[in-house]
PDB file of C-alpha atoms and ligand atoms in Angstrom:
ATOM      1  CA  MET U   1      18.577   8.609   0.190  1.00  0.00           C
ATOM      2  CA  HIS U   2      19.242  10.381  -2.522  1.00  0.00           C
ATOM      3  CA  ARG U   3      16.341  11.706  -3.459  1.00  0.00           C
ATOM      4  CA  ASP U   4      13.782  12.342   0.198  1.00  0.00           C
ATOM      5  CA  LEU U   5      12.978  15.136   0.383  1.00  0.00           C
ATOM      6  CA  GLY U   6       9.754  14.608   3.023  1.00  0.00           C
ATOM      7  CA  THR U   7      12.487  13.613   5.892  1.00  0.00           C
ATOM      8  CA  TYR U   8      14.540  16.731   4.178  1.00  0.00           C
ATOM      9  CA  LEU U   9      11.471  19.633   5.113  1.00  0.00           C
ATOM     10  CA  ALA U  10      11.007  16.856   8.122  1.00  0.00           C
ATOM     11  CA  ARG U  11      14.847  17.462   9.542  1.00  0.00           C
ATOM     12  CA  GLY U  12      14.297  20.994   8.671  1.00  0.00           C
ATOM     13  CA  LEU U  13      16.027  22.210   5.770  1.00  0.00           C
ATOM     14  CA  THR U  14      13.736  24.400   4.321  1.00  0.00           C
ATOM     15  CA  PRO U  15      12.215  24.964   0.766  1.00  0.00           C
ATOM     16  CA  GLU U  16      15.145  27.938   0.387  1.00  0.00           C
ATOM     17  CA  ARG U  17      18.184  25.878   1.264  1.00  0.00           C
ATOM     18  CA  ILE U  18      16.113  23.666  -1.040  1.00  0.00           C
ATOM     19  CA  LEU U  19      15.557  25.792  -3.381  1.00  0.00           C
ATOM     20  CA  ALA U  20      18.749  27.466  -3.647  1.00  0.00           C
ATOM     21  CA  GLN U  21      20.629  24.563  -3.579  1.00  0.00           C
ATOM     22  CA  TYR U  22      18.769  23.365  -7.136  1.00  0.00           C
ATOM     23  CA  PHE U  23      19.507  26.835  -7.794  1.00  0.00           C
ATOM     24  CA  GLY U  24      23.109  26.244  -6.893  1.00  0.00           C
ATOM     25  CA  ARG U  25      22.772  30.023  -5.119  1.00  0.00           C
ATOM     26  CA  VAL U  26      25.124  30.392  -1.251  1.00  0.00           C
ATOM     27  CA  GLY U  27      21.791  29.954  -0.172  1.00  0.00           C
ATOM     28  CA  GLY U  28      21.631  26.519  -0.707  1.00  0.00           C
ATOM     29  CA  VAL U  29      22.522  23.525   1.569  1.00  0.00           C
ATOM     30  CA  THR U  30      26.079  23.669  -0.525  1.00  0.00           C
ATOM     31  CA  ARG U  31      26.637  27.064  -0.718  1.00  0.00           C
ATOM     32  CA  GLY U  32      26.352  26.946  -4.696  1.00  0.00           C
ATOM     33  CA  ARG U  33      28.926  23.607  -4.722  1.00  0.00           C
ATOM     34  CA  ASP U  34      27.017  21.688  -6.860  1.00  0.00           C
ATOM     35  CA  ALA U  35      22.993  22.863  -8.255  1.00  0.00           C
ATOM     36  CA  ASN U  36      21.299  18.825  -7.168  1.00  0.00           C
ATOM     37  CA  ILE U  37      20.032  17.387  -4.638  1.00  0.00           C
ATOM     38  CA  HIS U  38      22.521  15.184  -3.408  1.00  0.00           C
ATOM     39  CA  GLY U  39      24.501  14.820  -0.279  1.00  0.00           C
ATOM     40  CA  MET U  40      22.433  17.762   1.172  1.00  0.00           C
ATOM     41  CA  GLY U  41      23.763  17.228   4.116  1.00  0.00           C
ATOM     42  CA  ASP U  42      23.960  19.377   7.271  1.00  0.00           C
ATOM     43  CA  LEU U  43      24.774  18.585  10.484  1.00  0.00           C
ATOM     44  CA  SER U  44      22.476  20.552  12.801  1.00  0.00           C
ATOM     45  CA  LEU U  45      19.938  19.291  11.863  1.00  0.00           C
ATOM     46  CA  GLY U  46      20.952  15.264  12.702  1.00  0.00           C
ATOM     47  CA  LEU U  47      22.338  15.255   8.060  1.00  0.00           C
ATOM     48  CA  ILE U  48      24.800  13.435   7.039  1.00  0.00           C
ATOM     49  CA  GLY U  49      25.331  14.213   3.613  1.00  0.00           C
ATOM     50  CA  PHE U  50      24.675  11.242   0.443  1.00  0.00           C
ATOM     51  CA  ILE U  51      26.440   9.267  -1.202  1.00  0.00           C
ATOM     52  CA  SER U  52      26.197   9.333  -4.023  1.00  0.00           C
ATOM     53  CA  HIS U  53      26.666   5.639  -4.605  1.00  0.00           C
ATOM     54  CA  LEU U  54      24.410   3.557  -4.205  1.00  0.00           C
ATOM     55  CA  PRO U  55      23.855   2.623  -1.213  1.00  0.00           C
ATOM     56  CA  ALA U  56      27.105   3.200   0.320  1.00  0.00           C
ATOM     57  CA  SER U  57      25.603   5.940   2.721  1.00  0.00           C
ATOM     58  CA  LEU U  58      23.994   3.185   5.298  1.00  0.00           C
ATOM     59  CA  PRO U  59      27.738   2.164   6.700  1.00  0.00           C
ATOM     60  CA  VAL U  60      28.253   5.506   7.300  1.00  0.00           C
ATOM     61  CA  VAL U  61      25.082   5.957   8.988  1.00  0.00           C
ATOM     62  CA  ALA U  62      25.141   2.331  10.542  1.00  0.00           C
ATOM     63  CA  GLY U  63      29.028   5.113  11.749  1.00  0.00           C
ATOM     64  CA  ALA U  64      27.407   7.119  13.705  1.00  0.00           C
ATOM     65  CA  ALA U  65      25.208   4.708  15.030  1.00  0.00           C
ATOM     66  CA  GLN U  66      28.811   3.145  16.539  1.00  0.00           C
ATOM     67  CA  ALA U  67      29.475   6.479  18.212  1.00  0.00           C
ATOM     68  CA  PHE U  68      26.525   7.804  19.767  1.00  0.00           C
ATOM     69  CA  LYS U  69      27.296   4.348  21.533  1.00  0.00           C
ATOM     70  CA  LEU U  70      30.141   4.938  21.880  1.00  0.00           C
ATOM     71  CA  LYS U  71      29.805   8.394  23.153  1.00  0.00           C
ATOM     72  CA  GLY U  72      26.882   7.899  25.526  1.00  0.00           C
ATOM     73  CA  GLU U  73      24.721   9.621  23.577  1.00  0.00           C
ATOM     74  CA  PRO U  74      21.292   8.761  23.150  1.00  0.00           C
ATOM     75  CA  ARG U  75      20.840   9.530  20.109  1.00  0.00           C
ATOM     76  CA  VAL U  76      19.005   6.306  17.007  1.00  0.00           C
ATOM     77  CA  ALA U  77      20.233   6.403  12.786  1.00  0.00           C
ATOM     78  CA  LEU U  78      17.535   6.904  10.698  1.00  0.00           C
ATOM     79  CA  GLY U  79      19.004   4.819   7.313  1.00  0.00           C
ATOM     80  CA  PHE U  80      17.003   5.163   4.000  1.00  0.00           C
ATOM     81  CA  PHE U  81      17.586   2.804   0.941  1.00  0.00           C
ATOM     82  CA  GLY U  82      15.378   1.747  -1.889  1.00  0.00           C
ATOM     83  CA  ASP U  83      14.683  -1.867  -2.518  1.00  0.00           C
ATOM     84  CA  GLY U  84      17.409  -1.405  -5.699  1.00  0.00           C
ATOM     85  CA  SER U  85      20.211  -0.364  -3.684  1.00  0.00           C
ATOM     86  CA  SER U  86      19.530  -3.813  -0.692  1.00  0.00           C
ATOM     87  CA  SER U  87      20.129  -5.963  -2.911  1.00  0.00           C
ATOM     88  CA  GLN U  88      23.762  -4.253  -3.419  1.00  0.00           C
ATOM     89  CA  GLY U  89      26.446  -6.160  -0.892  1.00  0.00           C
ATOM     90  CA  LEU U  90      26.889  -3.238   1.460  1.00  0.00           C
ATOM     91  CA  ALA U  91      23.288  -2.995   2.826  1.00  0.00           C
ATOM     92  CA  HIS U  92      23.796  -6.589   4.011  1.00  0.00           C
ATOM     93  CA  GLU U  93      27.701  -5.962   5.323  1.00  0.00           C
ATOM     94  CA  THR U  94      25.967  -2.841   7.235  1.00  0.00           C
ATOM     95  CA  LEU U  95      22.974  -4.814   8.657  1.00  0.00           C
ATOM     96  CA  ASN U  96      24.938  -7.481   9.767  1.00  0.00           C
ATOM     97  CA  TRP U  97      27.492  -4.908  11.354  1.00  0.00           C
ATOM     98  CA  ALA U  98      25.162  -2.550  13.002  1.00  0.00           C
ATOM     99  CA  SER U  99      22.970  -6.023  14.106  1.00  0.00           C
ATOM    100  CA  VAL U 100      26.369  -7.450  15.562  1.00  0.00           C
ATOM    101  CA  PHE U 101      27.153  -4.712  17.273  1.00  0.00           C
ATOM    102  CA  GLN U 102      23.035  -3.955  18.839  1.00  0.00           C
ATOM    103  CA  LEU U 103      23.729  -0.366  17.031  1.00  0.00           C
ATOM    104  CA  PRO U 104      21.577   2.348  17.516  1.00  0.00           C
ATOM    105  CA  VAL U 105      19.738   2.568  14.155  1.00  0.00           C
ATOM    106  CA  VAL U 106      16.657   1.444  12.332  1.00  0.00           C
ATOM    107  CA  PHE U 107      17.399   1.132   8.998  1.00  0.00           C
ATOM    108  CA  ILE U 108      13.958   2.381   7.121  1.00  0.00           C
ATOM    109  CA  CYS U 109      13.520   0.044   3.449  1.00  0.00           C
ATOM    110  CA  GLU U 110      11.329   2.282   0.515  1.00  0.00           C
ATOM    111  CA  ASN U 111      10.439  -0.791  -1.718  1.00  0.00           C
ATOM    112  CA  ASN U 112       8.649   1.269  -4.486  1.00  0.00           C
ATOM    113  CA  GLN U 113       8.512  -1.661  -6.805  1.00  0.00           C
ATOM    114  CA  TYR U 114      11.420  -0.544  -9.552  1.00  0.00           C
ATOM    115  CA  ALA U 115      14.924   0.367  -9.031  1.00  0.00           C
ATOM    116  CA  TYR U 116      14.854   2.376 -13.017  1.00  0.00           C
ATOM    117  CA  SER U 117      13.694   0.598 -15.081  1.00  0.00           C
ATOM    118  CA  THR U 118      14.249  -3.416 -12.764  1.00  0.00           C
ATOM    119  CA  PRO U 119      11.174  -4.446 -11.737  1.00  0.00           C
ATOM    120  CA  LEU U 120      11.868  -6.147  -8.389  1.00  0.00           C
ATOM    121  CA  ALA U 121      11.317 -10.280  -9.065  1.00  0.00           C
ATOM    122  CA  ARG U 122      13.901  -9.892 -11.689  1.00  0.00           C
ATOM    123  CA  GLN U 123      16.394  -8.500  -9.005  1.00  0.00           C
ATOM    124  CA  MET U 124      15.454 -10.695  -5.638  1.00  0.00           C
ATOM    125  CA  ASN U 125      13.303 -13.826  -4.805  1.00  0.00           C
ATOM    126  CA  ILE U 126      11.907 -13.525  -1.981  1.00  0.00           C
ATOM    127  CA  GLU U 127       8.137 -11.285  -1.245  1.00  0.00           C
ATOM    128  CA  ASN U 128       9.625  -9.604   2.072  1.00  0.00           C
ATOM    129  CA  ILE U 129      12.356  -7.335   1.912  1.00  0.00           C
ATOM    130  CA  ALA U 130      12.062  -7.018   5.301  1.00  0.00           C
ATOM    131  CA  ASP U 131      12.043 -10.953   5.817  1.00  0.00           C
ATOM    132  CA  ARG U 132      16.029 -10.680   5.366  1.00  0.00           C
ATOM    133  CA  ALA U 133      16.558  -9.049   8.759  1.00  0.00           C
ATOM    134  CA  ALA U 134      16.014 -13.232  10.343  1.00  0.00           C
ATOM    135  CA  GLY U 135      19.150 -13.023   8.243  1.00  0.00           C
ATOM    136  CA  TYR U 136      20.576 -10.966  10.347  1.00  0.00           C
ATOM    137  CA  GLY U 137      19.653 -10.601  13.571  1.00  0.00           C
ATOM    138  CA  MET U 138      17.445  -8.648  13.821  1.00  0.00           C
ATOM    139  CA  PRO U 139      13.370  -7.408  13.500  1.00  0.00           C
ATOM    140  CA  GLY U 140      11.859  -7.016  10.564  1.00  0.00           C
ATOM    141  CA  VAL U 141       8.555  -4.723   9.952  1.00  0.00           C
ATOM    142  CA  VAL U 142       7.092  -4.933   6.746  1.00  0.00           C
ATOM    143  CA  VAL U 143       4.784  -1.511   6.638  1.00  0.00           C
ATOM    144  CA  ASP U 144       2.305   0.249   3.990  1.00  0.00           C
ATOM    145  CA  GLY U 145       4.588   2.963   3.136  1.00  0.00           C
ATOM    146  CA  ASN U 146       1.695   5.385   1.635  1.00  0.00           C
ATOM    147  CA  ASP U 147       0.155   4.763   5.609  1.00  0.00           C
ATOM    148  CA  PHE U 148       0.748   7.362   7.044  1.00  0.00           C
ATOM    149  CA  PHE U 149      -0.865   6.060  10.670  1.00  0.00           C
ATOM    150  CA  ALA U 150       0.910   2.161   9.906  1.00  0.00           C
ATOM    151  CA  VAL U 151       4.577   4.354   8.798  1.00  0.00           C
ATOM    152  CA  TYR U 152       4.728   6.537  11.997  1.00  0.00           C
ATOM    153  CA  PRO U 153       3.678   3.751  14.778  1.00  0.00           C
ATOM    154  CA  ALA U 154       6.079   1.512  13.275  1.00  0.00           C
ATOM    155  CA  VAL U 155       8.705   3.737  12.792  1.00  0.00           C
ATOM    156  CA  GLN U 156       8.689   4.921  16.462  1.00  0.00           C
ATOM    157  CA  ALA U 157       8.725   1.607  17.984  1.00  0.00           C
ATOM    158  CA  ALA U 158      11.792   0.683  17.053  1.00  0.00           C
ATOM    159  CA  VAL U 159      13.565   4.765  18.386  1.00  0.00           C
ATOM    160  CA  ALA U 160      12.294   3.006  21.145  1.00  0.00           C
ATOM    161  CA  HIS U 161      13.353  -0.294  21.215  1.00  0.00           C
ATOM    162  CA  ALA U 162      17.144   1.450  19.475  1.00  0.00           C
ATOM    163  CA  ARG U 163      17.473   3.668  22.064  1.00  0.00           C
ATOM    164  CA  SER U 164      16.916   1.926  24.630  1.00  0.00           C
ATOM    165  CA  GLY U 165      19.738  -0.562  23.942  1.00  0.00           C
ATOM    166  CA  GLY U 166      17.449  -3.597  22.129  1.00  0.00           C
ATOM    167  CA  GLY U 167      19.441  -2.828  18.663  1.00  0.00           C
ATOM    168  CA  PRO U 168      18.403  -1.862  14.740  1.00  0.00           C
ATOM    169  CA  THR U 169      15.458  -2.736  12.926  1.00  0.00           C
ATOM    170  CA  LEU U 170      14.751  -3.149   9.289  1.00  0.00           C
ATOM    171  CA  ILE U 171      10.666  -1.837   7.555  1.00  0.00           C
ATOM    172  CA  GLU U 172      10.311  -2.362   4.312  1.00  0.00           C
ATOM    173  CA  CYS U 173       7.855   0.385   3.943  1.00  0.00           C
ATOM    174  CA  LYS U 174       5.585  -1.253   0.538  1.00  0.00           C
ATOM    175  CA  THR U 175       4.920   1.832  -1.204  1.00  0.00           C
ATOM    176  CA  MET U 176       5.395   2.316  -4.871  1.00  0.00           C
ATOM    177  CA  ARG U 177       6.919   4.703  -7.558  1.00  0.00           C
ATOM    178  CA  MET U 178       4.588   6.967  -9.922  1.00  0.00           C
ATOM    179  CA  ARG U 179       6.327   8.678 -11.887  1.00  0.00           C
ATOM    180  CA  GLY U 180      10.129   7.237 -13.949  1.00  0.00           C
ATOM    181  CA  HIS U 181      13.491   7.200 -12.601  1.00  0.00           C
ATOM    182  CA  ALA U 182      13.986  11.193 -13.706  1.00  0.00           C
ATOM    183  CA  ILE U 183      11.751  12.802 -16.260  1.00  0.00           C
ATOM    184  CA  HIS U 184      14.016  11.502 -19.347  1.00  0.00           C
ATOM    185  CA  ASP U 185      11.833   7.693 -18.030  1.00  0.00           C
ATOM    186  CA  ASN U 186       8.628   8.038 -19.152  1.00  0.00           C
ATOM    187  CA  MET U 187       8.410   4.761 -17.199  1.00  0.00           C
ATOM    188  CA  ALA U 188       6.517   2.869 -20.586  1.00  0.00           C
ATOM    189  CA  TYR U 189       7.721  -0.617 -18.853  1.00  0.00           C
ATOM    190  CA  VAL U 190       6.095   0.412 -15.510  1.00  0.00           C
ATOM    191  CA  PRO U 191       2.248  -2.128 -16.798  1.00  0.00           C
ATOM    192  CA  PRO U 192      -0.467   0.543 -16.557  1.00  0.00           C
ATOM    193  CA  ASP U 193      -2.893  -1.652 -14.619  1.00  0.00           C
ATOM    194  CA  LEU U 194      -0.255  -1.823 -11.777  1.00  0.00           C
ATOM    195  CA  LEU U 195      -0.177   2.021 -11.792  1.00  0.00           C
ATOM    196  CA  ALA U 196      -3.507   2.791 -11.383  1.00  0.00           C
ATOM    197  CA  THR U 197      -3.818   0.132  -8.344  1.00  0.00           C
ATOM    198  CA  TRP U 198      -1.377   2.456  -6.290  1.00  0.00           C
ATOM    199  CA  GLN U 199      -2.891   5.266  -6.994  1.00  0.00           C
ATOM    200  CA  GLN U 200      -6.171   4.148  -5.124  1.00  0.00           C
ATOM    201  CA  ARG U 201      -3.416   4.910  -2.358  1.00  0.00           C
ATOM    202  CA  ASP U 202      -2.272   8.207  -2.751  1.00  0.00           C
ATOM    203  CA  PRO U 203      -0.740   8.407   0.812  1.00  0.00           C
ATOM    204  CA  ILE U 204      -2.049  11.893   0.431  1.00  0.00           C
ATOM    205  CA  ARG U 205      -5.477  11.552  -0.403  1.00  0.00           C
ATOM    206  CA  ARG U 206      -6.058   9.160   2.765  1.00  0.00           C
ATOM    207  CA  PHE U 207      -4.148  11.184   4.845  1.00  0.00           C
ATOM    208  CA  GLU U 208      -6.575  13.079   3.720  1.00  0.00           C
ATOM    209  CA  ALA U 209      -9.584  11.798   4.120  1.00  0.00           C
ATOM    210  CA  TYR U 210      -9.223  10.607   7.896  1.00  0.00           C
ATOM    211  CA  LEU U 211      -8.638  14.187   8.754  1.00  0.00           C
ATOM    212  CA  TYR U 212     -11.949  14.988   6.680  1.00  0.00           C
ATOM    213  CA  GLU U 213     -13.772  11.420   8.328  1.00  0.00           C
ATOM    214  CA  ARG U 214     -12.559  12.612  12.026  1.00  0.00           C
ATOM    215  CA  GLY U 215     -13.790  16.477  11.019  1.00  0.00           C
ATOM    216  CA  LEU U 216     -10.064  17.805  11.460  1.00  0.00           C
ATOM    217  CA  LEU U 217      -9.840  19.535   8.007  1.00  0.00           C
ATOM    218  CA  ASP U 218     -13.109  20.180   5.513  1.00  0.00           C
ATOM    219  CA  ASP U 219     -12.949  22.292   2.237  1.00  0.00           C
ATOM    220  CA  LYS U 220     -12.014  25.611   3.579  1.00  0.00           C
ATOM    221  CA  GLY U 221      -8.940  24.073   5.619  1.00  0.00           C
ATOM    222  CA  LEU U 222      -8.106  22.297   2.533  1.00  0.00           C
ATOM    223  CA  SER U 223      -8.302  25.405  -0.012  1.00  0.00           C
ATOM    224  CA  ASP U 224      -6.939  27.526   3.226  1.00  0.00           C
ATOM    225  CA  LEU U 225      -3.629  25.057   3.871  1.00  0.00           C
ATOM    226  CA  LEU U 226      -3.425  24.556  -0.121  1.00  0.00           C
ATOM    227  CA  ASN U 227      -3.241  28.500  -0.714  1.00  0.00           C
ATOM    228  CA  ARG U 228      -0.640  29.195   2.371  1.00  0.00           C
ATOM    229  CA  ILE U 229       2.491  26.445   1.063  1.00  0.00           C
ATOM    230  CA  GLU U 230       1.879  28.320  -2.398  1.00  0.00           C
ATOM    231  CA  ARG U 231       2.544  30.947  -1.029  1.00  0.00           C
ATOM    232  CA  GLU U 232       5.510  30.510   1.446  1.00  0.00           C
ATOM    233  CA  LEU U 233       6.219  28.411  -2.153  1.00  0.00           C
ATOM    234  CA  ASP U 234       7.025  31.636  -3.681  1.00  0.00           C
ATOM    235  CA  ALA U 235       8.186  33.120  -1.471  1.00  0.00           C
ATOM    236  CA  ALA U 236      10.724  30.586  -0.367  1.00  0.00           C
ATOM    237  CA  GLN U 237      11.448  30.192  -4.706  1.00  0.00           C
ATOM    238  CA  ALA U 238      11.910  34.281  -5.097  1.00  0.00           C
ATOM    239  CA  ARG U 239      14.840  34.082  -1.996  1.00  0.00           C
ATOM    240  CA  ALA U 240      16.239  30.891  -3.818  1.00  0.00           C
ATOM    241  CA  GLU U 241      16.582  33.264  -6.719  1.00  0.00           C
ATOM    242  CA  ALA U 242      17.316  35.942  -5.725  1.00  0.00           C
ATOM    243  CA  SER U 243      20.638  34.938  -3.191  1.00  0.00           C
ATOM    244  CA  PRO U 244      23.967  34.920  -5.623  1.00  0.00           C
ATOM    245  CA  TYR U 245      25.652  32.217  -6.973  1.00  0.00           C
ATOM    246  CA  PRO U 246      30.101  31.371  -5.156  1.00  0.00           C
ATOM    247  CA  ASP U 247      32.426  34.035  -5.591  1.00  0.00           C
ATOM    248  CA  PRO U 248      34.753  32.064  -6.764  1.00  0.00           C
ATOM    249  CA  SER U 249      37.476  32.826  -4.576  1.00  0.00           C
ATOM    250  CA  THR U 250      35.855  30.447  -1.742  1.00  0.00           C
ATOM    251  CA  VAL U 251      36.430  27.532  -4.464  1.00  0.00           C
ATOM    252  CA  ALA U 252      39.125  26.030  -1.841  1.00  0.00           C
ATOM    253  CA  ASP U 253      36.864  26.687   0.322  1.00  0.00           C
ATOM    254  CA  ASP U 254      35.763  23.537   2.464  1.00  0.00           C
ATOM    255  CA  VAL U 255      38.082  20.926   0.385  1.00  0.00           C
ATOM    256  CA  TYR U 256      40.919  19.258   3.288  1.00  0.00           C
ATOM    257  CA  ALA U 257      42.424  17.172   0.519  1.00  0.00           C
TER     258      ALA U 257
HETATM  259  C1  TPP W 301      26.790   2.464  -7.045  1.00  0.00           C
HETATM  260  C2  TPP W 301      25.368   2.494  -7.678  1.00  0.00           C
HETATM  261  N1  TPP W 301      24.984   2.191  -9.273  1.00  0.00           N
HETATM  262  C3  TPP W 301      24.282   2.799  -9.443  1.00  0.00           C
HETATM  263  C4  TPP W 301      23.601   3.641  -9.487  1.00  0.00           C
HETATM  264  C5  TPP W 301      22.511   4.781 -10.705  1.00  0.00           C
HETATM  265  N2  TPP W 301      21.911   5.152  -9.636  1.00  0.00           N
HETATM  266  C6  TPP W 301      21.325   5.569  -9.137  1.00  0.00           C
HETATM  267  S1  TPP W 301      19.692   6.006  -8.842  1.00  0.00           S
HETATM  268  C7  TPP W 301      19.253   3.638  -9.412  1.00  0.00           C
HETATM  269  C8  TPP W 301      18.632   3.497  -8.792  1.00  0.00           C
HETATM  270  C9  TPP W 301      17.942   3.154  -6.959  1.00  0.00           C
HETATM  271  O1  TPP W 301      17.151   2.571  -6.892  1.00  0.00           O
HETATM  272  P1  TPP W 301      16.308   1.868  -6.035  1.00  0.00           P
HETATM  273  O2  TPP W 301      17.428   0.969  -4.487  1.00  0.00           O
HETATM  274  O3  TPP W 301      15.142   0.546  -5.596  1.00  0.00           O
HETATM  275  O4  TPP W 301      16.099   3.633  -5.232  1.00  0.00           O
HETATM  276  P2  TPP W 301      14.872   4.282  -5.863  1.00  0.00           P
HETATM  277  O5  TPP W 301      15.141   5.209  -7.598  1.00  0.00           O
HETATM  278  O6  TPP W 301      13.571   3.699  -6.754  1.00  0.00           O
HETATM  279  O7  TPP W 301      14.652   4.751  -4.994  1.00  0.00           O
HETATM  280  C10 TPP W 301      20.537   3.524  -9.794  1.00  0.00           C
HETATM  281  C11 TPP W 301      20.636   2.007 -10.450  1.00  0.00           C
HETATM  282  C12 TPP W 301      23.634   4.468  -8.227  1.00  0.00           C
HETATM  283  N3  TPP W 301      23.838   6.121  -7.659  1.00  0.00           N
HETATM  284  N4  TPP W 301      25.291   3.918  -6.890  1.00  0.00           N
HETATM  285 MG1   MG W 302      13.607   1.557  -5.560  1.00  0.00          MG
END
């Protein structure tokens, strides 16, 4: 996905590299070739660069899974896509292909109820995107995408299933886009009640509450943690800003054709 910062961070892309990417600096993932977080690929971290057309990355992910299978590598590919992307032809072709060849891949659909200004009901006539899995011949799982303790075991089970030769799984994470599509979008088309309902399901607050209830976190622990993150981000920003713009003489580097 083009905006999956959580996934990027979990795979080991540092805030410094992500910020340097935004600033178009050499320290960014594309080494200053653009200033966009679309396409932040780094194969050393197992991240394939995103392709801006949705969901054109999905068949590439299936291709990676096919390569793992052909080479006998015990690896599993994870492909992330949105509810809007799930209605595109390539999504159907990819899921069908992955199932026919029993590829080690997990398809994670982040159903955040909107694709730009298009609500779910205007682009599909089913309740659960995961229900489509039956038509491809793979397991389909619906999870509360705002609950860490629902998402983690579901993905873990699907990865284990894929790794043991069981083929692909489609996981639909139900969530909500809490801002406009981008900064220009005031999302006047989103009913305020819907937003208020999802506000109550904030995944970070829920995770915090879980830790508090079990005595694993208290007010001091939380403020120490937030301060530490703030300091880390300030330092990452300073290093990203200190990174130079690329030397124009390198413009043709990494161009293959
Ligand atoms: C083929 C194609 N058409 C249009 C766009 C422009 N576009 C970028 S994001 C987006 C909405 C995608 O919605 P969804 O798949 O639900 O993902 P979300 O942005 O909600 O996470 C669109 C239409 C695109 N990137 N690719
Ligand atoms: Mg969406």
